[in-house]
mmCIF file of N, CA, C and O in Angstrom:
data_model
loop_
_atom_site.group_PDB
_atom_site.id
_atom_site.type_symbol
_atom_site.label_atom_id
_atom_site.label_comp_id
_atom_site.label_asym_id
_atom_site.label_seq_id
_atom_site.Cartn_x
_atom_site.Cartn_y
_atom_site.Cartn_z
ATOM 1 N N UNK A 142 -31.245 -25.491 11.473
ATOM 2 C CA UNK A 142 -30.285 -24.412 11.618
ATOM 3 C C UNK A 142 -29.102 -24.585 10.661
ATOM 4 O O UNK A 142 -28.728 -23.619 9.996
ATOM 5 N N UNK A 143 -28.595 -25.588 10.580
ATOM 6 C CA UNK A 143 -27.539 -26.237 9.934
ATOM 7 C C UNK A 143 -27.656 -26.141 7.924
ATOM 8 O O UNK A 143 -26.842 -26.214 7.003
ATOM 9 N N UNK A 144 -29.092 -25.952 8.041
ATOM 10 C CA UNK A 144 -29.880 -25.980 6.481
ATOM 11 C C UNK A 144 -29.611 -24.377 6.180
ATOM 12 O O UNK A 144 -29.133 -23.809 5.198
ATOM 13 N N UNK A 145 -30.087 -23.920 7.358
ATOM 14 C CA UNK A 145 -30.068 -22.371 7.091
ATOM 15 C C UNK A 145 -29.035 -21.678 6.863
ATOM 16 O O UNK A 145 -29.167 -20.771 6.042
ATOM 17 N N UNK A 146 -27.824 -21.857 7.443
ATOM 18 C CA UNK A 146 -26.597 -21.509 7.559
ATOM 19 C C UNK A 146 -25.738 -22.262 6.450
ATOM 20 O O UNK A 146 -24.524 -22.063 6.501
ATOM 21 N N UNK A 147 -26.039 -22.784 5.832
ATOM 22 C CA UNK A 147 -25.050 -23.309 4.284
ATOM 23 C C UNK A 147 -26.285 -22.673 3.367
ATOM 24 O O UNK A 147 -25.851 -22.598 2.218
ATOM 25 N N UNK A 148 -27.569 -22.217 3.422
ATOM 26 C CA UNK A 148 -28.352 -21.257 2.489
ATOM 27 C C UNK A 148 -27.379 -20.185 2.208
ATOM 28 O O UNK A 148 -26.750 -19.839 1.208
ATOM 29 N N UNK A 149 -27.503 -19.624 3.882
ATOM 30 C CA UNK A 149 -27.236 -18.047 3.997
ATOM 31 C C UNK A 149 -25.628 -18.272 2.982
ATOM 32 O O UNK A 149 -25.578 -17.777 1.856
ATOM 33 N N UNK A 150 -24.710 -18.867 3.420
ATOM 34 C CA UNK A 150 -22.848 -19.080 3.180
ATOM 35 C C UNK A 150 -22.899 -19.026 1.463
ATOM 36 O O UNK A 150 -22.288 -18.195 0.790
ATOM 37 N N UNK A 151 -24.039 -20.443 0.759
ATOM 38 C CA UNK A 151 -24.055 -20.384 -0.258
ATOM 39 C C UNK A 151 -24.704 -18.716 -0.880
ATOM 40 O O UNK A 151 -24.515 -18.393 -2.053
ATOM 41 N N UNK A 152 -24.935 -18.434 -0.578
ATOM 42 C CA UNK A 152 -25.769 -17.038 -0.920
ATOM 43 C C UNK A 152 -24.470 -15.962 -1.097
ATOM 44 O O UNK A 152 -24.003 -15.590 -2.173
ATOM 45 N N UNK A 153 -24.088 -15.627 0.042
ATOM 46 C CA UNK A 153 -22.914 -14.803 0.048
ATOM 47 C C UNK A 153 -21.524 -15.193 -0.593
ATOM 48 O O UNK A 153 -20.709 -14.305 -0.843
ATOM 49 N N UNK A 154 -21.265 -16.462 -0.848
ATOM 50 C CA UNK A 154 -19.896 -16.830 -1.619
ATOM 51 C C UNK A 154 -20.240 -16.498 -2.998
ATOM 52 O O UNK A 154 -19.649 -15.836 -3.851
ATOM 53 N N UNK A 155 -21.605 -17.272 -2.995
ATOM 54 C CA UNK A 155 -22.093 -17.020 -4.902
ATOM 55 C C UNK A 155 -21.926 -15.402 -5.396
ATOM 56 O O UNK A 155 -21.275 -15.003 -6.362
ATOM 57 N N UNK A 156 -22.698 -14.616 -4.457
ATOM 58 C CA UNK A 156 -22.619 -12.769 -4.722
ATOM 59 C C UNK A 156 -20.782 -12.534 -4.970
ATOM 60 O O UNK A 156 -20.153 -12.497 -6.028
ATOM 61 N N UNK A 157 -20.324 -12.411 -3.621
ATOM 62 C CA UNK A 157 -18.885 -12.547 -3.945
ATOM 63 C C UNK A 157 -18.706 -12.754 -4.991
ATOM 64 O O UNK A 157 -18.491 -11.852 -5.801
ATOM 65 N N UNK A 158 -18.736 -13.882 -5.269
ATOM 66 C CA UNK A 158 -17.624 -14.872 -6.288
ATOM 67 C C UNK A 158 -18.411 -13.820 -7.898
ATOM 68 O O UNK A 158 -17.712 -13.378 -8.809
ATOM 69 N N UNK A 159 -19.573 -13.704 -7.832
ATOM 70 C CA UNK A 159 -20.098 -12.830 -8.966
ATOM 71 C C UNK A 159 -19.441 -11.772 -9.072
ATOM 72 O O UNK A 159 -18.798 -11.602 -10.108
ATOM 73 N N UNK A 160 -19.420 -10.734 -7.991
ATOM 74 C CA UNK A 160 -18.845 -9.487 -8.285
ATOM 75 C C UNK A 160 -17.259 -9.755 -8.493
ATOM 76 O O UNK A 160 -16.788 -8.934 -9.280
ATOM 77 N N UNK A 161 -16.505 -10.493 -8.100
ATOM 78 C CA UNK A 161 -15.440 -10.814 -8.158
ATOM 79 C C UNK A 161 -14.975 -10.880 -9.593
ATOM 80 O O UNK A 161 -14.009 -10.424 -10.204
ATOM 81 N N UNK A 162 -16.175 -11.722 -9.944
ATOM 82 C CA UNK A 162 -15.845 -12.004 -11.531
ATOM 83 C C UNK A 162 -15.723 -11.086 -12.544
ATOM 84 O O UNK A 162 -14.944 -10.935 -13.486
ATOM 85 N N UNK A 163 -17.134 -10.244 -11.917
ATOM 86 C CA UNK A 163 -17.822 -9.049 -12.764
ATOM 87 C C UNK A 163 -16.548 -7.759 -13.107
ATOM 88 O O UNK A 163 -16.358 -7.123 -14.144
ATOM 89 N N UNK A 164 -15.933 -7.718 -11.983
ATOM 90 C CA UNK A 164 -14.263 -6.678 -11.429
ATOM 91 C C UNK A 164 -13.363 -7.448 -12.969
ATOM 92 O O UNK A 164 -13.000 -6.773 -13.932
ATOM 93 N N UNK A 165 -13.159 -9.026 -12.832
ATOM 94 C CA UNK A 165 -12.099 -9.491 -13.423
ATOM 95 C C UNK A 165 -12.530 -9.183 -15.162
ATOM 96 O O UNK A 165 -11.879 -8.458 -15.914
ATOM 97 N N UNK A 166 -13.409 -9.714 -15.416
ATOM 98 C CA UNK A 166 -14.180 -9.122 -16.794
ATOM 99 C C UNK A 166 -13.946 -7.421 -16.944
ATOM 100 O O UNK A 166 -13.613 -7.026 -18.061
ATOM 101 N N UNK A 167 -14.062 -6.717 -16.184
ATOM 102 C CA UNK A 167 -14.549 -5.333 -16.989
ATOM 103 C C UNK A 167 -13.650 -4.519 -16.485
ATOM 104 O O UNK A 167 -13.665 -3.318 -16.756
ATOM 105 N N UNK A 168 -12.480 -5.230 -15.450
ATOM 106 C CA UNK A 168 -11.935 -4.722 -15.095
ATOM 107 C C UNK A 168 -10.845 -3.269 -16.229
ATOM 108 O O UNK A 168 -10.884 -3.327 -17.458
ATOM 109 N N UNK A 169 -10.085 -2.250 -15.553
ATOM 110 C CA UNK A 169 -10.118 -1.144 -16.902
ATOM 111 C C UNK A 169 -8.267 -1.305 -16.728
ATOM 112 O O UNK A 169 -7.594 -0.778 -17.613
ATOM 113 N N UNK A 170 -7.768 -1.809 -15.937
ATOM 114 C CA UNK A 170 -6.216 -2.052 -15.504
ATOM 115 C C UNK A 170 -6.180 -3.523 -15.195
ATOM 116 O O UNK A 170 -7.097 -4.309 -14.956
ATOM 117 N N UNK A 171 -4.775 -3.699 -15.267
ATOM 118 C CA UNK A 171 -3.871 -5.361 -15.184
ATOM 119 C C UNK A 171 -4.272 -5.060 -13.329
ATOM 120 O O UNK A 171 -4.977 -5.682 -12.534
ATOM 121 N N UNK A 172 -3.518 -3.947 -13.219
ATOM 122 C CA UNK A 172 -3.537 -4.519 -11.456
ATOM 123 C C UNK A 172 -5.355 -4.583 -10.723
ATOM 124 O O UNK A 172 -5.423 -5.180 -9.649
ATOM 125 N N UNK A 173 -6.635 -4.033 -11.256
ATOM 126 C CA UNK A 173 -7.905 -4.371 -11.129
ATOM 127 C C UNK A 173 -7.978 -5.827 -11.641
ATOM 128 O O UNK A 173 -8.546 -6.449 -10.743
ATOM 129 N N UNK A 174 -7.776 -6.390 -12.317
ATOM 130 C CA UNK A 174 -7.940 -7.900 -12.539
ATOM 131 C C UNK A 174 -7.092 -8.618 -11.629
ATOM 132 O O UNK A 174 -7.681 -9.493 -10.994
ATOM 133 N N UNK A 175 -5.777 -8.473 -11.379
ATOM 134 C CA UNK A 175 -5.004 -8.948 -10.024
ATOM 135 C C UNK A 175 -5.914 -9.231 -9.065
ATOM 136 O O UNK A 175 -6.313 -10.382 -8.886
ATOM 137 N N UNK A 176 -6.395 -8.032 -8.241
ATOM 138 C CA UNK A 176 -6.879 -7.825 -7.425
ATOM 139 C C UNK A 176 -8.202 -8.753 -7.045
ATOM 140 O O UNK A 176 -8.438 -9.483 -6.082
ATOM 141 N N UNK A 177 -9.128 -8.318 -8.499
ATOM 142 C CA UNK A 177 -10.191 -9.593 -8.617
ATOM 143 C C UNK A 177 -9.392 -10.894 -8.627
ATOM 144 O O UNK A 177 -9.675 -11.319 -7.507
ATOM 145 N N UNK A 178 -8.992 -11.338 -8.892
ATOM 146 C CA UNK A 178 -8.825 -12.748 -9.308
ATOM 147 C C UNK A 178 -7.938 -13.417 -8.238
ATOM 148 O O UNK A 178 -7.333 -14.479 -8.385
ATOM 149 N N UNK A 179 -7.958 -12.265 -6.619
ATOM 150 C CA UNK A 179 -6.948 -13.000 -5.840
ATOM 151 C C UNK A 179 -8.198 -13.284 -4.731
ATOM 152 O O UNK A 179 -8.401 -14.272 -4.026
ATOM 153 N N UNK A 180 -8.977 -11.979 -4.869
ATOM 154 C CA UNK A 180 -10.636 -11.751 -4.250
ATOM 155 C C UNK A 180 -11.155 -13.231 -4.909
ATOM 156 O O UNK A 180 -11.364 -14.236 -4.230
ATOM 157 N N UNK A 181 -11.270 -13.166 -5.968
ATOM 158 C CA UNK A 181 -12.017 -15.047 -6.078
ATOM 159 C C UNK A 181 -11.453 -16.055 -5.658
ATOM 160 O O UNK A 181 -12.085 -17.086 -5.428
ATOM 161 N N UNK A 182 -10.107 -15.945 -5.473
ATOM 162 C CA UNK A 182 -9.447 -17.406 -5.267
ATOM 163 C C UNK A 182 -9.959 -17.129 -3.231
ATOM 164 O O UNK A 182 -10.496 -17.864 -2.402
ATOM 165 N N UNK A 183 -9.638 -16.287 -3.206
ATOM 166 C CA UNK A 183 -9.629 -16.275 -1.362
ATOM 167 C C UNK A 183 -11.643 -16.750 -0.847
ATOM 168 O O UNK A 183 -12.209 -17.349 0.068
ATOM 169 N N UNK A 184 -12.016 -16.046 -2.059
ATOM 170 C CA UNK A 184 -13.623 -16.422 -1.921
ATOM 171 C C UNK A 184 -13.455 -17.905 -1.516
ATOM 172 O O UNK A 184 -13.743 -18.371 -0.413
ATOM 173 N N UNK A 185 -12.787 -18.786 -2.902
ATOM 174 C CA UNK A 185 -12.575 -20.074 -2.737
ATOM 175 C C UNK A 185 -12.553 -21.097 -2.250
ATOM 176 O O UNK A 185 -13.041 -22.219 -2.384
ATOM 177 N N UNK A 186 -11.381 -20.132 -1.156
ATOM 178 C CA UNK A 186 -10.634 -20.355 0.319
ATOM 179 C C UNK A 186 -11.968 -20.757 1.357
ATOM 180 O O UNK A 186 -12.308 -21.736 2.021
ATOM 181 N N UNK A 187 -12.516 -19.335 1.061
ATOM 182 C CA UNK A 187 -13.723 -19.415 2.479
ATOM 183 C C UNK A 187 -14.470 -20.436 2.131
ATOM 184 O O UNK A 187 -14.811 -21.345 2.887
ATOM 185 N N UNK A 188 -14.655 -20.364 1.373
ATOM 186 C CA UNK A 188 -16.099 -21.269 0.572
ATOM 187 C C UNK A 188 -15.649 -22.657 1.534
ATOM 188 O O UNK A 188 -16.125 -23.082 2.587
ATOM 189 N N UNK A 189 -14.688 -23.073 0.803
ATOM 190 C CA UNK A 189 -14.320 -24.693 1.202
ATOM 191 C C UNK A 189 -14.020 -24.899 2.586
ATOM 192 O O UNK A 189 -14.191 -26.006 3.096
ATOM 193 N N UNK A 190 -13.453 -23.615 3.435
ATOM 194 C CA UNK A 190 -13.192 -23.682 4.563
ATOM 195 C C UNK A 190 -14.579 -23.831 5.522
ATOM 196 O O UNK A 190 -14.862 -24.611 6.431
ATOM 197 N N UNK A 191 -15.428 -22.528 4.782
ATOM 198 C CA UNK A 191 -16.857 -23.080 5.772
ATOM 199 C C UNK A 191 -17.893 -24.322 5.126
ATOM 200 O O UNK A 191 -19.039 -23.959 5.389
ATOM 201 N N UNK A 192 -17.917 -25.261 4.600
ATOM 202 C CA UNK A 192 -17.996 -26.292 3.921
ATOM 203 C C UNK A 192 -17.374 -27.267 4.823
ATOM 204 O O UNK A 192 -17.988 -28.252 5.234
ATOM 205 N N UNK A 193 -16.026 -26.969 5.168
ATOM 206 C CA UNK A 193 -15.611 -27.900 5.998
ATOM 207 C C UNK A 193 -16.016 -27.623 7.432
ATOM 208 O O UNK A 193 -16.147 -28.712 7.991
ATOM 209 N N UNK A 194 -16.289 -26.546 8.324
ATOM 210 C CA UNK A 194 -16.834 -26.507 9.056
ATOM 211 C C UNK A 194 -18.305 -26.610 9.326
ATOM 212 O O UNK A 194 -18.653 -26.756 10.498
ATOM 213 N N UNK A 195 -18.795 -26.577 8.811
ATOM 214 C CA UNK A 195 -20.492 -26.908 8.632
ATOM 215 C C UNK A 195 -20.089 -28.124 8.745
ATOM 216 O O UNK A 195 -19.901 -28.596 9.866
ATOM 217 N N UNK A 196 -19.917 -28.729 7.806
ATOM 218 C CA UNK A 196 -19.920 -30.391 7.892
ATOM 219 C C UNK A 196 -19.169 -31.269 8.600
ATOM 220 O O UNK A 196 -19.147 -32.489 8.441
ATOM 221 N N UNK A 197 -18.203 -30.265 9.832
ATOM 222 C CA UNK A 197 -16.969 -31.203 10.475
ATOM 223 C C UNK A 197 -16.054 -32.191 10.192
ATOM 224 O O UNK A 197 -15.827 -33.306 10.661
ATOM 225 N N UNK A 198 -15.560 -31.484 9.269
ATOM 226 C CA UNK A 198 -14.606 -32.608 8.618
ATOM 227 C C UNK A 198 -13.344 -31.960 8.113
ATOM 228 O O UNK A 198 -13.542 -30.943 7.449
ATOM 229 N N UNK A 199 -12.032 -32.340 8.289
ATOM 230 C CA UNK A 199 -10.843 -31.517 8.153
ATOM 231 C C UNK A 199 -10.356 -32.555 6.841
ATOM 232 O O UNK A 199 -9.181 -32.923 6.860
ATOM 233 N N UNK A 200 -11.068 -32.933 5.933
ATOM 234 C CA UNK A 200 -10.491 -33.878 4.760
ATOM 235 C C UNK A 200 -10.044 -33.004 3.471
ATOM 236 O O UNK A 200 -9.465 -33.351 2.442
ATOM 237 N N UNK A 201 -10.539 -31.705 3.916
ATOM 238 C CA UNK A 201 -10.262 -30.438 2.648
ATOM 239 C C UNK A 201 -9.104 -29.467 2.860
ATOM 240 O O UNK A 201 -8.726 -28.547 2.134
ATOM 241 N N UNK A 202 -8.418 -30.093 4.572
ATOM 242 C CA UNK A 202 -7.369 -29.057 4.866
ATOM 243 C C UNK A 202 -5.968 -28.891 3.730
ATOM 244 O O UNK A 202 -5.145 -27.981 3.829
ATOM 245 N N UNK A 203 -5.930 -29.894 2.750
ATOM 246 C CA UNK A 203 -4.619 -30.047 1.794
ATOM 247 C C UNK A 203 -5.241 -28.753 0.483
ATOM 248 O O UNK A 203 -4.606 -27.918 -0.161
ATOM 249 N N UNK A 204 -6.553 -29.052 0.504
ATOM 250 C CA UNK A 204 -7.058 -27.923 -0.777
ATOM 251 C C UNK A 204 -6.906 -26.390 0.024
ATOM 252 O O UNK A 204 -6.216 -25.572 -0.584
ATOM 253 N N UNK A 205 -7.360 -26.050 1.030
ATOM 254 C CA UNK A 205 -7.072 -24.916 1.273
ATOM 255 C C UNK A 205 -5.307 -24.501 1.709
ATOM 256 O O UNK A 205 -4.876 -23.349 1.764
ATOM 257 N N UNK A 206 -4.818 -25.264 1.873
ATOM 258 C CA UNK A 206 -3.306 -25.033 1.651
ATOM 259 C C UNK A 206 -2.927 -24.993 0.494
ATOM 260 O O UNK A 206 -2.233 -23.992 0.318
ATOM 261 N N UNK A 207 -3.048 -25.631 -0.444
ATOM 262 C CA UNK A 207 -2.838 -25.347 -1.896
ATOM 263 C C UNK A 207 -3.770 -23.747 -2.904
ATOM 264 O O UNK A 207 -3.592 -23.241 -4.012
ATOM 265 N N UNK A 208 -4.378 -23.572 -2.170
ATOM 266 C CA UNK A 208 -5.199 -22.410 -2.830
ATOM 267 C C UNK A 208 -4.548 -21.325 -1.670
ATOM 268 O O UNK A 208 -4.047 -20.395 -2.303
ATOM 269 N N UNK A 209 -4.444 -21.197 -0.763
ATOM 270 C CA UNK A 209 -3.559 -20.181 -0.285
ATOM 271 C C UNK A 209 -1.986 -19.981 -0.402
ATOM 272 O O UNK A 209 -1.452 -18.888 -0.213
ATOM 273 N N UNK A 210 -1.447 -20.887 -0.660
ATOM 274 C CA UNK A 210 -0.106 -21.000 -1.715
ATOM 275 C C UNK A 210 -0.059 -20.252 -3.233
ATOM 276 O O UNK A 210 0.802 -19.538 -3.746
ATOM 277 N N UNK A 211 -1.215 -20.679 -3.662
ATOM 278 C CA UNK A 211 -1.440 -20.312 -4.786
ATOM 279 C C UNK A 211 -1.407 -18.715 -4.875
ATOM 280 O O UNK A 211 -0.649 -17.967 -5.492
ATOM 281 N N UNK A 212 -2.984 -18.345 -3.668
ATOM 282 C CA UNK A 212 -2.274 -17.404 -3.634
ATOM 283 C C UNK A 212 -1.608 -16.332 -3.543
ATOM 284 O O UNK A 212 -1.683 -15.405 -4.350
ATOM 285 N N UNK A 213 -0.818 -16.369 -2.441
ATOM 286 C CA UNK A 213 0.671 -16.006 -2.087
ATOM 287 C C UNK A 213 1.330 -15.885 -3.269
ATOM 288 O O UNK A 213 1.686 -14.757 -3.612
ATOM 289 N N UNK A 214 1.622 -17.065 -4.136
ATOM 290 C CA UNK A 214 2.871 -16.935 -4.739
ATOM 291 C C UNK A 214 2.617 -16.024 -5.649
ATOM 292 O O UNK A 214 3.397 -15.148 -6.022
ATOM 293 N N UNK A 215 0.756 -16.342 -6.287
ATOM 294 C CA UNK A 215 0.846 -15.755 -7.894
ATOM 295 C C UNK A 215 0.543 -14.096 -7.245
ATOM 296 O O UNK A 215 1.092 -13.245 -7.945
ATOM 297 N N UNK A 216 -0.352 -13.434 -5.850
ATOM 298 C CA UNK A 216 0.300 -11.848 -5.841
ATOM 299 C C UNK A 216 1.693 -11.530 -5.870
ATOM 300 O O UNK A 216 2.053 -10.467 -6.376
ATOM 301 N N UNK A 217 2.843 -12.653 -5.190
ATOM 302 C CA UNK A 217 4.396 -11.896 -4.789
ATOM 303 C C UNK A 217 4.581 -11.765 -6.668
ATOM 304 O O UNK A 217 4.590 -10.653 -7.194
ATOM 305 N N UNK A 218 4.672 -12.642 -7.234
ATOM 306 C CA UNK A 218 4.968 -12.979 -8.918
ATOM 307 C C UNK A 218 4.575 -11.654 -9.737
ATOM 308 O O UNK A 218 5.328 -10.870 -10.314
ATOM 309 N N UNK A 219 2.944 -11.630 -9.602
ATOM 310 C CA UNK A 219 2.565 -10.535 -9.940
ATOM 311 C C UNK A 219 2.523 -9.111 -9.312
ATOM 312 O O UNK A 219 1.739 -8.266 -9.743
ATOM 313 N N UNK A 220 3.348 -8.870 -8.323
ATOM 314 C CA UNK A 220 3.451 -7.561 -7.885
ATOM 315 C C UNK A 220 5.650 -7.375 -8.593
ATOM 316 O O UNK A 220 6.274 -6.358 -8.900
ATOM 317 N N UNK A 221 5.952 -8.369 -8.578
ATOM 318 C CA UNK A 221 7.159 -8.470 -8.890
ATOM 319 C C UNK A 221 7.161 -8.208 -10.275
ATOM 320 O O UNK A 221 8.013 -7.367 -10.558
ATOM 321 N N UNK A 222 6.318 -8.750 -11.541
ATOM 322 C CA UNK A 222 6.399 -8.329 -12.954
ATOM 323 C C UNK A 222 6.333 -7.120 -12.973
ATOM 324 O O UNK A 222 7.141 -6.496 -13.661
ATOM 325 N N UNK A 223 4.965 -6.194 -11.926
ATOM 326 C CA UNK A 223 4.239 -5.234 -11.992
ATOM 327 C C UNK A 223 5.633 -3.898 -11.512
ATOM 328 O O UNK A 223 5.578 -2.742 -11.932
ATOM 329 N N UNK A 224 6.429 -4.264 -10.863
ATOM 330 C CA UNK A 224 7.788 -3.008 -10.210
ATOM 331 C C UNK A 224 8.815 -3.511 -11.357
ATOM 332 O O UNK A 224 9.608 -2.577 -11.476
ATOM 333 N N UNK A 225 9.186 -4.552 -12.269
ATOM 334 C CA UNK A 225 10.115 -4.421 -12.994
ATOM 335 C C UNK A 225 9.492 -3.891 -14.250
ATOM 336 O O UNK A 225 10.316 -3.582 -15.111
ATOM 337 N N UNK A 226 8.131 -3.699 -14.583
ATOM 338 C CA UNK A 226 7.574 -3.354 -15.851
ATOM 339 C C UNK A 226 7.773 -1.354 -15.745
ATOM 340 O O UNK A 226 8.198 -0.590 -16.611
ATOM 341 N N UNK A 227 7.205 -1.008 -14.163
ATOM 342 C CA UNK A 227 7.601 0.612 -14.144
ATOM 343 C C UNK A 227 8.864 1.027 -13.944
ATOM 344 O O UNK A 227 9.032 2.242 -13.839
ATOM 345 N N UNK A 228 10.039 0.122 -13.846
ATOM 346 C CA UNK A 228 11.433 0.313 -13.541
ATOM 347 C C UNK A 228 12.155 0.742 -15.070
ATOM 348 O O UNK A 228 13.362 0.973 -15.139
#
């Protein structure tokens, strides 16, 4: 069961994390690449978070605090360039 369920997780982070990418590449606006590239980092997030739950182990809780910092700060940053650039 345990085999099956990091198949299925790996399956769906990889798609994600593809289309995610696919958005950040071809994306046709700054704020469509934002958007992707906050969608991959949060992919990230999950990824490592269910990684750590599958495998019971809280030794990855400092990486997912640092990647949700991340980011927090870089949307507030980039929504902040994005209102002084139309001002």
């Amino acid at each position: 069961m345990t085999l099956l369920l990091a198949a299925v997780l790996t399956v769906l982070f990889s798609v994600t994390a593809l289309l995610a990418l696919t958005r950040l590449y071809r994306g046709p606006s700054l704020l469509d690449r934002v958007v992707a590239a906050d969608v991959l980092l949060n992919t990230m997030a999950g990824a490592v978070g269910a990684e750590a739950a599958v495998n019971r182990h809280a030794t990855t809780l400092p990486v997912l605090v640092v990647l949700s910092l991340l980011g927090f700060v870089g949307a507030v940053a980039l929504v902040r360039f994005a209102v002084r650039e139309e001002s």
